[in-house]
Amino acid sequence: SKLHISLVGEEQYNYVSQVFSKQKVKEITHLKGDSLQTFMDKYRPSVADAKTMTDYEVMIYIKKSYTEFMKAGELKK
């Protein structure tokens, strides 16, 4: 059913949001405001990736993504 699909979708979305949480990203990158939101949107991992990554791998992923983000000059002053 459509409801089931949307619930599964929401569950998966929430799962990724827990793994790749604002709090965690903030602690590692010290980004805030628009820059934090841009980073979160751009580097949000897929459900499949989020499910296979350990906490440590998530941390490494955020650090790597942050380096890329900074090189791309995405940071808004």
PDB file of C-alpha atoms in Angstrom:
ATOM      1  CA  SER A   1       0.000   0.000   0.000  1.00  0.00           C
ATOM      2  CA  LYS A   2       0.990   3.621  -0.500  1.00  0.00           C
ATOM      3  CA  LEU A   3       0.828   4.253   3.241  1.00  0.00           C
ATOM      4  CA  HIS A   4       3.238   1.394   3.912  1.00  0.00           C
ATOM      5  CA  ILE A   5       5.676   2.723   1.300  1.00  0.00           C
ATOM      6  CA  SER A   6       5.594   6.211   2.741  1.00  0.00           C
ATOM      7  CA  LEU A   7       6.074   4.860   6.279  1.00  0.00           C
ATOM      8  CA  VAL A   8       9.062   2.801   5.149  1.00  0.00           C
ATOM      9  CA  GLY A   9      10.399   5.859   3.331  1.00  0.00           C
ATOM     10  CA  GLU A  10       9.971   7.968   6.437  1.00  0.00           C
ATOM     11  CA  GLU A  11      11.569   5.314   8.617  1.00  0.00           C
ATOM     12  CA  GLN A  12      14.581   5.159   6.305  1.00  0.00           C
ATOM     13  CA  TYR A  13      14.774   8.945   6.141  1.00  0.00           C
ATOM     14  CA  ASN A  14      14.743   9.103   9.945  1.00  0.00           C
ATOM     15  CA  TYR A  15      17.383   6.396  10.136  1.00  0.00           C
ATOM     16  CA  VAL A  16      19.741   8.409   7.915  1.00  0.00           C
ATOM     17  CA  SER A  17      18.926  11.507   9.983  1.00  0.00           C
ATOM     18  CA  GLN A  18      20.035   9.671  13.140  1.00  0.00           C
ATOM     19  CA  VAL A  19      23.266   8.384  11.616  1.00  0.00           C
ATOM     20  CA  PHE A  20      24.023  11.697   9.884  1.00  0.00           C
ATOM     21  CA  SER A  21      22.657  13.962  12.585  1.00  0.00           C
ATOM     22  CA  LYS A  22      22.957  17.743  12.761  1.00  0.00           C
ATOM     23  CA  GLN A  23      24.507  17.357  16.201  1.00  0.00           C
ATOM     24  CA  LYS A  24      27.207  14.994  14.950  1.00  0.00           C
ATOM     25  CA  VAL A  25      27.972  17.127  11.870  1.00  0.00           C
ATOM     26  CA  LYS A  26      28.129  20.261  14.022  1.00  0.00           C
ATOM     27  CA  GLU A  27      30.551  18.649  16.487  1.00  0.00           C
ATOM     28  CA  ILE A  28      32.900  17.545  13.703  1.00  0.00           C
ATOM     29  CA  THR A  29      32.683  20.502  11.305  1.00  0.00           C
ATOM     30  CA  HIS A  30      31.677  23.400  13.581  1.00  0.00           C
ATOM     31  CA  LEU A  31      29.401  24.594  10.774  1.00  0.00           C
ATOM     32  CA  LYS A  32      26.219  26.447  11.639  1.00  0.00           C
ATOM     33  CA  GLY A  33      23.219  28.133  10.063  1.00  0.00           C
ATOM     34  CA  ASP A  34      22.967  28.082   6.263  1.00  0.00           C
ATOM     35  CA  SER A  35      26.379  26.489   5.806  1.00  0.00           C
ATOM     36  CA  LEU A  36      25.386  23.601   8.073  1.00  0.00           C
ATOM     37  CA  GLN A  37      22.099  23.129   6.200  1.00  0.00           C
ATOM     38  CA  THR A  38      23.827  23.258   2.794  1.00  0.00           C
ATOM     39  CA  PHE A  39      26.355  20.680   3.968  1.00  0.00           C
ATOM     40  CA  MET A  40      23.632  18.425   5.398  1.00  0.00           C
ATOM     41  CA  ASP A  41      21.659  18.531   2.141  1.00  0.00           C
ATOM     42  CA  LYS A  42      24.627  18.064  -0.141  1.00  0.00           C
ATOM     43  CA  TYR A  43      26.391  15.246   1.703  1.00  0.00           C
ATOM     44  CA  ARG A  44      23.447  13.342   3.171  1.00  0.00           C
ATOM     45  CA  PRO A  45      24.321   9.652   2.694  1.00  0.00           C
ATOM     46  CA  SER A  46      21.935   7.221   1.024  1.00  0.00           C
ATOM     47  CA  VAL A  47      19.961   4.797   3.184  1.00  0.00           C
ATOM     48  CA  ALA A  48      22.102   1.914   1.896  1.00  0.00           C
ATOM     49  CA  ASP A  49      25.332   3.733   2.826  1.00  0.00           C
ATOM     50  CA  ALA A  50      24.012   4.828   6.210  1.00  0.00           C
ATOM     51  CA  LYS A  51      23.093   1.237   7.050  1.00  0.00           C
ATOM     52  CA  THR A  52      26.549  -0.128   6.267  1.00  0.00           C
ATOM     53  CA  MET A  53      28.622   2.611   7.949  1.00  0.00           C
ATOM     54  CA  THR A  54      29.888   2.239  11.500  1.00  0.00           C
ATOM     55  CA  ASP A  55      29.969   5.302  13.771  1.00  0.00           C
ATOM     56  CA  TYR A  56      33.655   5.616  13.024  1.00  0.00           C
ATOM     57  CA  GLU A  57      33.055   5.467   9.256  1.00  0.00           C
ATOM     58  CA  VAL A  58      30.344   8.108   9.550  1.00  0.00           C
ATOM     59  CA  MET A  59      32.837  10.354  11.335  1.00  0.00           C
ATOM     60  CA  ILE A  60      35.449   9.792   8.591  1.00  0.00           C
ATOM     61  CA  TYR A  61      32.792  10.401   5.920  1.00  0.00           C
ATOM     62  CA  ILE A  62      31.794  13.710   7.536  1.00  0.00           C
ATOM     63  CA  LYS A  63      35.446  14.809   7.828  1.00  0.00           C
ATOM     64  CA  LYS A  64      36.172  13.923   4.181  1.00  0.00           C
ATOM     65  CA  SER A  65      32.991  15.607   2.983  1.00  0.00           C
ATOM     66  CA  TYR A  66      33.826  18.689   5.032  1.00  0.00           C
ATOM     67  CA  THR A  67      37.261  18.951   3.400  1.00  0.00           C
ATOM     68  CA  GLU A  68      35.581  18.743  -0.022  1.00  0.00           C
ATOM     69  CA  PHE A  69      32.974  21.276   1.056  1.00  0.00           C
ATOM     70  CA  MET A  70      35.676  23.746   2.127  1.00  0.00           C
ATOM     71  CA  LYS A  71      37.706  23.223  -1.084  1.00  0.00           C
ATOM     72  CA  ALA A  72      34.577  23.903  -3.120  1.00  0.00           C
ATOM     73  CA  GLY A  73      34.301  27.228  -1.312  1.00  0.00           C
ATOM     74  CA  GLU A  74      30.757  26.460  -0.219  1.00  0.00           C
ATOM     75  CA  LEU A  75      31.158  28.196   3.125  1.00  0.00           C
ATOM     76  CA  LYS A  76      29.089  31.354   3.403  1.00  0.00           C
ATOM     77  CA  LYS A  77      30.636  33.948   5.663  1.00  0.00           C
TER      78      LYS A  77
END
